[in-house]
Coordinates of C-alpha atoms and ligand atoms in Angstrom, one line a residue:
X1 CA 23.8 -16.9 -40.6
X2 CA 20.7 -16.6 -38.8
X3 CA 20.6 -14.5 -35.3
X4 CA 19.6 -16.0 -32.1
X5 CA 15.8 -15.1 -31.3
X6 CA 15.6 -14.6 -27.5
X7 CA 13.0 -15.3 -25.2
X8 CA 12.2 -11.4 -24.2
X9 CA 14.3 -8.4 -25.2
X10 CA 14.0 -6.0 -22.2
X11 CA 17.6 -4.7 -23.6
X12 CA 16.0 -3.7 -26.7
X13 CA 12.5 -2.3 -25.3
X14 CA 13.8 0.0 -22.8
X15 CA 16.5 1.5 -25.9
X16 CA 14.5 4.5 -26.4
X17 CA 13.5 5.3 -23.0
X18 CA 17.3 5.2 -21.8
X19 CA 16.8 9.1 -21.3
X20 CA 14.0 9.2 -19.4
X21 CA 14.6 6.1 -17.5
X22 CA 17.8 8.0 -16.0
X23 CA 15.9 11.4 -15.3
X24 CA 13.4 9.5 -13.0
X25 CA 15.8 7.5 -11.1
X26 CA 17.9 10.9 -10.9
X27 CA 14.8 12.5 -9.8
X28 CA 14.3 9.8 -7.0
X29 CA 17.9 10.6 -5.6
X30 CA 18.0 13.8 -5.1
X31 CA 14.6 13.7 -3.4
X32 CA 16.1 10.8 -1.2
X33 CA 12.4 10.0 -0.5
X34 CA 13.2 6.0 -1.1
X35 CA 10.4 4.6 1.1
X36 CA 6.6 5.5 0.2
X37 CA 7.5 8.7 -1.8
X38 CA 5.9 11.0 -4.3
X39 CA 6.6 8.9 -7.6
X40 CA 5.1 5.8 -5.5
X41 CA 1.5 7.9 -4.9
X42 CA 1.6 9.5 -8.9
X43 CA 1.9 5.8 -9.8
X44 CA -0.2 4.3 -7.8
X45 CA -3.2 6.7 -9.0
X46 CA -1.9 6.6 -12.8
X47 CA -2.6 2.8 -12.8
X48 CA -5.9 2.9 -11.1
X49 CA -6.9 5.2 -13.3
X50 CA -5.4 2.7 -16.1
X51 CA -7.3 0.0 -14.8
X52 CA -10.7 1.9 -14.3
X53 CA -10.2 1.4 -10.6
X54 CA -10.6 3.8 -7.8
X55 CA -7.4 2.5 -5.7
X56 CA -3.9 1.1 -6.1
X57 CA -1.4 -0.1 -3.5
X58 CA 1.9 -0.9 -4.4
X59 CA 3.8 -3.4 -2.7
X60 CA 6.6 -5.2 -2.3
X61 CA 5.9 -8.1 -5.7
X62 CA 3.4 -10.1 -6.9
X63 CA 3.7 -13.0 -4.4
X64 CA 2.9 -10.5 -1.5
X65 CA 0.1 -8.4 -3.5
X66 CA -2.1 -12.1 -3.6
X67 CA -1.0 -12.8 0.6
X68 CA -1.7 -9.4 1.5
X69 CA -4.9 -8.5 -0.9
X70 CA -6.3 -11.7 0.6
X71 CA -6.0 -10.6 3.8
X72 CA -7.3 -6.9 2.9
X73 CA -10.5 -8.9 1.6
X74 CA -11.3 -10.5 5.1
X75 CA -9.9 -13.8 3.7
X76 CA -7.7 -16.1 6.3
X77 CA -7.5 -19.1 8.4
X78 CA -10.8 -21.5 8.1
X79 CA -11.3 -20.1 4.6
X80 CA -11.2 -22.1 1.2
X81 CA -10.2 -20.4 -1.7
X82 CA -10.3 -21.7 -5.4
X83 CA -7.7 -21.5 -7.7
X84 CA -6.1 -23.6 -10.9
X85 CA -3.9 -26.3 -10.4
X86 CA -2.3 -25.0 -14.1
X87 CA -0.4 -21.7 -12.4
X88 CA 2.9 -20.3 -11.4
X89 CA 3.2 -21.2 -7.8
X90 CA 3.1 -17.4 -6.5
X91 CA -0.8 -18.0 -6.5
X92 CA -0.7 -21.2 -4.2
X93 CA 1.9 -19.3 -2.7
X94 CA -0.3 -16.4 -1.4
X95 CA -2.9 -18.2 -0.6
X96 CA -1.0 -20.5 1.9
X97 CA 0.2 -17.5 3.3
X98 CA -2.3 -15.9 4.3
X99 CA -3.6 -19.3 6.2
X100 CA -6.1 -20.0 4.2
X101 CA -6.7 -23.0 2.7
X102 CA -5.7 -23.9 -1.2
X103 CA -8.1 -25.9 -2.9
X104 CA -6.6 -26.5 -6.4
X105 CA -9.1 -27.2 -9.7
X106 CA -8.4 -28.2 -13.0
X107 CA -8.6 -25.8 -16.3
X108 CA -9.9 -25.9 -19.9
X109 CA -7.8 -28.3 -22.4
X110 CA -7.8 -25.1 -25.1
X111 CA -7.9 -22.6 -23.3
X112 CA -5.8 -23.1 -20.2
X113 CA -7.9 -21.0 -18.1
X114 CA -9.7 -22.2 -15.1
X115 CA -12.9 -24.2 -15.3
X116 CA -15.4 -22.9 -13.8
X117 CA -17.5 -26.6 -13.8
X118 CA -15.1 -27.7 -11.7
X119 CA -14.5 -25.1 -9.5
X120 CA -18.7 -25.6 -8.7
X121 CA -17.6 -29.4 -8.0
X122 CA -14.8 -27.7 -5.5
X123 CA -17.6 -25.8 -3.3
X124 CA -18.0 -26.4 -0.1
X125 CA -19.9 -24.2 3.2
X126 CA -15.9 -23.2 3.7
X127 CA -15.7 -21.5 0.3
X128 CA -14.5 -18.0 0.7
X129 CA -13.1 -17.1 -2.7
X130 CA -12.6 -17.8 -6.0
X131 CA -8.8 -16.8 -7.3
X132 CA -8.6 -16.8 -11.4
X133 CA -5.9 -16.8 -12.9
X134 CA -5.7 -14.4 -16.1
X135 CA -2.8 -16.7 -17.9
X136 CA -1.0 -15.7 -20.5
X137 CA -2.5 -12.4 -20.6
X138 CA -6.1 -14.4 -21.5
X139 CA -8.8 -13.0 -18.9
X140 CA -11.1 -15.7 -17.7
X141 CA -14.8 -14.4 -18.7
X142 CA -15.9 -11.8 -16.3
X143 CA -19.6 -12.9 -17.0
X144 CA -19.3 -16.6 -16.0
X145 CA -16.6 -15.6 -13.0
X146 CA -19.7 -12.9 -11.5
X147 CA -22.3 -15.7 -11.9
X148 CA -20.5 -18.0 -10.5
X149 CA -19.2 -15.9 -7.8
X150 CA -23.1 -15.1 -6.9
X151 CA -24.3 -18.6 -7.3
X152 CA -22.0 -19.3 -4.5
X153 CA -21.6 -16.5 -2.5
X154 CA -18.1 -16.0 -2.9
X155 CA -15.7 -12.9 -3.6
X156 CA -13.6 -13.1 -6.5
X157 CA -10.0 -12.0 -6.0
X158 CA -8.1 -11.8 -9.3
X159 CA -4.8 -12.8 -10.3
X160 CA -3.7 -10.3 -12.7
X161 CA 0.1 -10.9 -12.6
X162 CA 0.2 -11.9 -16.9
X163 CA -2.9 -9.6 -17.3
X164 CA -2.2 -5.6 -17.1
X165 CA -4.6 -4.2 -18.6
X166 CA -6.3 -7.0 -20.6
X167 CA -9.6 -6.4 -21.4
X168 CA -13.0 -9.1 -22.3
X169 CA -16.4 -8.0 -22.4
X170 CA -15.7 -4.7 -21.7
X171 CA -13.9 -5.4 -18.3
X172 CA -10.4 -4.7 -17.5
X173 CA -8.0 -6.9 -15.7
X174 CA -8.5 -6.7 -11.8
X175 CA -11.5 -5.2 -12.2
X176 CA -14.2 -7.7 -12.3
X177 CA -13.8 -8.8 -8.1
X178 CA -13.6 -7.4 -4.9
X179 CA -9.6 -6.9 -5.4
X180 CA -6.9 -7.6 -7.8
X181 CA -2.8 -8.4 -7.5
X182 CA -0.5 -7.1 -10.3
X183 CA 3.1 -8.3 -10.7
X184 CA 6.1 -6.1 -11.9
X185 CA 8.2 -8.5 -12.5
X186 CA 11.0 -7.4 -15.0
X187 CA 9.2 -9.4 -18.1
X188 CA 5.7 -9.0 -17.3
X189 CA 3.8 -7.1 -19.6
X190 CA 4.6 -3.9 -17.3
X191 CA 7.7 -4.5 -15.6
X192 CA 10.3 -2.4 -13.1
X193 CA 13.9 -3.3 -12.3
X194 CA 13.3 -5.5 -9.8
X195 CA 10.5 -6.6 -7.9
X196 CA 7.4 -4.8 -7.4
X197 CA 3.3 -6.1 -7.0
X198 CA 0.4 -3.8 -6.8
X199 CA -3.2 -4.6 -5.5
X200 CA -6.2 -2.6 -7.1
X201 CA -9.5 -2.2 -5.6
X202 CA -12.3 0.2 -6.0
X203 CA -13.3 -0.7 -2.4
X204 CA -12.3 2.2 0.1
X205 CA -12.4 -0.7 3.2
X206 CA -9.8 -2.9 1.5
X207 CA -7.2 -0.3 0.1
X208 CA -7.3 1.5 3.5
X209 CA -6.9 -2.1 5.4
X210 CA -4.3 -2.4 2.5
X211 CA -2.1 0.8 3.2
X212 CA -1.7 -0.6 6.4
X213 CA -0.7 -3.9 6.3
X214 CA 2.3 -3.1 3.6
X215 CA 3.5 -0.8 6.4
X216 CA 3.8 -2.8 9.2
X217 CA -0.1 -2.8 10.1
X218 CA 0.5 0.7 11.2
X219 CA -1.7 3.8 9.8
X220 CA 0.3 6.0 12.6
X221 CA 3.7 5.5 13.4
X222 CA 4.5 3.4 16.4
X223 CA 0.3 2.6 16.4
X224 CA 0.2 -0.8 14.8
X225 CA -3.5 -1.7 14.4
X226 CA -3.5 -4.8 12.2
X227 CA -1.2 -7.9 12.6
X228 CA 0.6 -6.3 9.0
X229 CA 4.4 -7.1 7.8
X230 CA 6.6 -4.9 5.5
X231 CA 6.1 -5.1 1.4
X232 CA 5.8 -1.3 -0.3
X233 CA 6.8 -0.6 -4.1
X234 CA 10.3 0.9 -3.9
X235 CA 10.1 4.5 -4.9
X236 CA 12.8 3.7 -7.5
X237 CA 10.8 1.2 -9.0
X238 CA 7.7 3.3 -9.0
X239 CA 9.5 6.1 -11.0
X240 CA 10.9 3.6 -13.5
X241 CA 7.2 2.4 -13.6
X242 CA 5.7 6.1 -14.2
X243 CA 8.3 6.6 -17.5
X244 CA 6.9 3.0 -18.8
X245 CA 2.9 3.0 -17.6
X246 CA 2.5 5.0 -20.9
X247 CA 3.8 2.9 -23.9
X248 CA 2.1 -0.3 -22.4
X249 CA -0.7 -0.1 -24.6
X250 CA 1.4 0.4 -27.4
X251 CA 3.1 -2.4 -26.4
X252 CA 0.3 -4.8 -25.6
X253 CA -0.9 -3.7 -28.8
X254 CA 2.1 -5.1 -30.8
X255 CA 2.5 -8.5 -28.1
X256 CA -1.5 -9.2 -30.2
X257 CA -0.3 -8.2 -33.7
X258 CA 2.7 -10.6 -32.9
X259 CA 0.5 -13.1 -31.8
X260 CA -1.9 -12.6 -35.3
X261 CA 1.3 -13.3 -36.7
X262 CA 2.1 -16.5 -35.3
X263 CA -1.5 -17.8 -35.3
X264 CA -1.6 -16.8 -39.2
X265 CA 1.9 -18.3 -40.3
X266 CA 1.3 -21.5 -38.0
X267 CA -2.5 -22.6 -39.1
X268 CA -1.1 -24.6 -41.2
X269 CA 0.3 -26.7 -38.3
X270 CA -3.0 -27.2 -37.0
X271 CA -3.2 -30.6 -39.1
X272 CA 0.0 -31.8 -37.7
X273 CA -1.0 -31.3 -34.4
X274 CA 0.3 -28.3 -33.0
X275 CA -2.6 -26.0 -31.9
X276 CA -2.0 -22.4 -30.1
X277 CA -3.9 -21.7 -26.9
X278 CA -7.5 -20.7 -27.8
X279 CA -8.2 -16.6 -27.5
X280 CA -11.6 -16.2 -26.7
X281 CA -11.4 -12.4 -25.7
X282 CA -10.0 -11.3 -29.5
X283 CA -8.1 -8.1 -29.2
X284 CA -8.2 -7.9 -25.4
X285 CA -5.7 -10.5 -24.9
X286 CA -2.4 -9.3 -24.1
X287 CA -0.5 -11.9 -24.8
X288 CA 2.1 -11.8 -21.6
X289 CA 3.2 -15.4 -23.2
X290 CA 1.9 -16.8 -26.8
X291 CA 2.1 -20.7 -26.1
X292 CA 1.1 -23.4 -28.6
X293 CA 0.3 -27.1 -27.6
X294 CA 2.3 -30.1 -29.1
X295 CA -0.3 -32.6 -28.9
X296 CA -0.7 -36.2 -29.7
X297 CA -1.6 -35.6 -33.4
X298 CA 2.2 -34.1 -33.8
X299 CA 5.5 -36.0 -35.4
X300 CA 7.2 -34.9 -32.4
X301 CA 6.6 -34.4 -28.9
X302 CA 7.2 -31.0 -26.7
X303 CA 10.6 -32.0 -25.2
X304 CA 11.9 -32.7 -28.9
X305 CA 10.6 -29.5 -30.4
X306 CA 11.7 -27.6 -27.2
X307 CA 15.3 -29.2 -27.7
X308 CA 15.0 -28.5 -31.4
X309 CA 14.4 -24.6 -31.0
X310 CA 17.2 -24.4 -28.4
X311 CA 19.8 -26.0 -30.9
X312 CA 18.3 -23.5 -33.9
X313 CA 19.3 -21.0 -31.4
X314 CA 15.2 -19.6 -31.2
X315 CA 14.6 -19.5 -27.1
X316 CA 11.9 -21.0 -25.6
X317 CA 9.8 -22.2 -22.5
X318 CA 7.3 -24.0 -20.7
X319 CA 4.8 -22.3 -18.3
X320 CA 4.6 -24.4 -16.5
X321 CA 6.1 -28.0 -16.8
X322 CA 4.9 -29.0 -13.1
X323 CA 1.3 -28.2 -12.2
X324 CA 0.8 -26.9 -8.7
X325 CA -0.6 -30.1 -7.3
X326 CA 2.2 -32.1 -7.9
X327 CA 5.0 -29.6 -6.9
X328 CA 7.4 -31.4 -4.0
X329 CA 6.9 -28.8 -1.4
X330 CA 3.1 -28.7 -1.7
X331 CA 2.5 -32.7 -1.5
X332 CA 0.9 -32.1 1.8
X333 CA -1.6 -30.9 -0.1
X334 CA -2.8 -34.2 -0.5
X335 CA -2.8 -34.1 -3.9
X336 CA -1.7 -36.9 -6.5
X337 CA -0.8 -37.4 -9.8
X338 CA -4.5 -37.5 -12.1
X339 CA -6.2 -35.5 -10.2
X340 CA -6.4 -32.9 -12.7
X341 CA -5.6 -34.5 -15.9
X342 CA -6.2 -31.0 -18.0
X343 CA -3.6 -29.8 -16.6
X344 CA -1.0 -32.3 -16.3
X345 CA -1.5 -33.0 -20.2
X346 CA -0.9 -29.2 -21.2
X347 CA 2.1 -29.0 -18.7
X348 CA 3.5 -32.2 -21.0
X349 CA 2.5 -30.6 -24.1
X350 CA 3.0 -26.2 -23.9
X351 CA 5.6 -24.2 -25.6
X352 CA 6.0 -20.3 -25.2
X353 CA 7.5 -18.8 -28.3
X354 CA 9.7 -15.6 -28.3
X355 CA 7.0 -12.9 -27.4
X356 CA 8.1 -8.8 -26.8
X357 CA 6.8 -5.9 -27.8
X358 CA 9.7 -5.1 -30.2
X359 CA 9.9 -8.6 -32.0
X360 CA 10.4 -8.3 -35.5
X361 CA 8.0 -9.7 -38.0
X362 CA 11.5 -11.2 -39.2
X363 CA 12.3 -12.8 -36.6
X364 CA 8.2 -14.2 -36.4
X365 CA 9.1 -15.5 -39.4
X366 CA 12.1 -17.4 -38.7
X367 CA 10.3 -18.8 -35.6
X368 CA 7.4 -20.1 -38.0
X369 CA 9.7 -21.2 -40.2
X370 CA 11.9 -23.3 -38.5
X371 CA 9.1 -24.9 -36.6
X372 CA 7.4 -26.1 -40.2
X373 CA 10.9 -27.3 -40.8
X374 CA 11.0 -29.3 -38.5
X375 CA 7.8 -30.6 -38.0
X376 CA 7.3 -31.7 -42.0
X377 CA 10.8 -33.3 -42.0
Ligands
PLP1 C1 4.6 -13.4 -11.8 C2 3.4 -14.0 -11.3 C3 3.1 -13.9 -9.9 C4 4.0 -13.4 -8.8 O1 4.7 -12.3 -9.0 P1 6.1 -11.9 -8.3 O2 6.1 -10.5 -8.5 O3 7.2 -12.7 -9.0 O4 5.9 -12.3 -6.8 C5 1.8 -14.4 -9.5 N1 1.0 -15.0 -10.3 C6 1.3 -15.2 -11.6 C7 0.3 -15.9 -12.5 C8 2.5 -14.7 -12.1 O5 2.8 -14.9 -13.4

């Protein structure tokens, strides 16, 4: 009998770190420093220093890293700000929060990654910021985002939430713009027990401005200075971050050799139609999700395939199956069905395949093989 291939295996990655997993949270009790503490500050400077970036402020998730690193960056009411239609919703999410307005652009068929010809299309004198989205753990090219950012006189303000520490052209993830917002969502690439965001910056202005507004808009107790809320990284979480911070190269490392994997034993797929997300930045890409298109071309079509995997007991998903613009609580938007057909074809025809660090090339195997099954039958 063949075993059930989950989705992600956090069960199985965190194994050998059971020991020192316990020690930190341990640590963190009998400190009782729970808010803002010392494992908060020794992470928040490990993964600056990770990123290449002179600051880090963690906060409360991902959702509130994007509202409140926005709002660091001068970015608000009045203000447009470009992002993908093809994202989770946490990006639309921040931006609405933060008052300014969304305007949503299509992406690349292949690559799934903003395009930047029609974000110029999307400029207008309101423009404020671009937002990219690093999906899948892809960067968007740091040398069109800066020319495009200078063309138009915007700031960029990156989504890094599938990207940590990605790297193309010799930039890291969330370090190409003004500011950056990182996600530690359990199964993200680095993730705590819980939720957790960060925002990195090398400007002093905006991580001081930043430091604030997690805590209530108050550098001083009781002094509150800026109209700020409450979102800090859990000390807890930021000591079950420290343990991990250092295996996540290691472990992006063997997300891409899986991924080599699954691009090797599926090329012959190509032919009947099913084609893997293009990876333009080689061994940079660190592969938060590997997702292959079902296209036309294919016997089958995405929701078959999908249904097929399920019932072969190999998990799967679909990131995402409802584009931004067309999400029920955002049709005030304004938005309608065809306006960005790039995106509404790829949420009809993605898959994400079991992706971990720890997969086994067995288990790759199985996944490959079962999909040739079924696609040649
Ligand atoms: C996970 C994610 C977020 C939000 O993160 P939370 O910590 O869940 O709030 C934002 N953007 C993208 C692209 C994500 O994948």
């Amino acid at each position: 009998m063949l075993k059930n291939i989950p989705f992600v295996d956090l069960k199985l990655q965190h194994q050998p770190l059971k020991t020192e997993l316990k020690k930190a949270v341990q640590a963190v009790l009998e400190k009782g420093d729970f808010i803002l503490g010392q494992a908060v500050e020794e992470f928040e400077s490990s993964f600056a220093k990770a990123c290449g970036v002179e600051h880090a402020i963690g906060v409360g998730c991902g959702t509130d890293a994007i509202e409140l690193g926005l709002q660091a960056c001068g970015v608000g009411v009045g203000d447009e700000v470009i992002l993908p239609a093809n994202t989770f919703i946490a990006t639309l999410i921040g931006v609405i929060h933060v008052g300014a307005t969304p305007v949503l652009v299509d992406c690349h068929p292949e690559t799934a990654l903003i395009d930047l010809e029609a974000a110029q299309k999307a400029v207008t004198k309101k423009t404020k910021a671009i937002l990219p989205v690093h999906l899948y753990g892809q960067m968007v090219a740091p040398s069109e985002l800066k020319d495009f950012a200078q063309t138009n006189n915007l700031i960029i303000f990156e989504d890094a939430a599938q990207a940590h520490l990605a790297r193309r052209e010799g930039y890291r993830a969330g370090s190409i713009g003004i500011a950056a917002a990182f996600s530690f969502y359990p199964s993200k690439n680095l993730g705590c027990f819980g939720d957790g965001g960060i925002v990195i910056t090398n400007n002093s202005e905006v991580a001081n401005k930043m430091r604030t507004l997690r805590n209530y808009g108050s550098p001083k107790k009781y002094e509150h200075v800026e109209a700020g809320t409450n979102s800090r990284l859990d000390t807890i979480q930021a000591a079950i971050l420290n343990v991990k911070l250092p295996y996540l190269e290691d472990w992006n490392r063997d997300r891409n050799q899986a991924a080599q994997k699954y691009d090797t034993l599926l090329s012959p797929m190509k032919e009947k139609g099913i084609i893997p997300i293009q990876n333009f930045s080689d061994s940079g890409h660190i592969y938060h999700l590997y997702v292959i298109r079902v296209t036309d071309k294919a016997p089958i079509n995405q929701d078959t395939l999908k249904e097929k995997l399920t019932s072969a007991g190999i998990s799967v998903g679909i990131h995402y199956p409802i584009p931004c613009h067309l999400q029920p609580a955002y049709q005030n938007l304004g938005y309608k069905q065809g306006d960005f057909p790039n995106s509404e074809i790829l949420s009809q025809q993605i898959l994400s395949l079991p992706m971990y660090p720890v997969i086994s090339e067995d288990q790759i195997n199985q996944v490959a093989e079962v999909i040739t099954q079924i696609i040649n039958k």
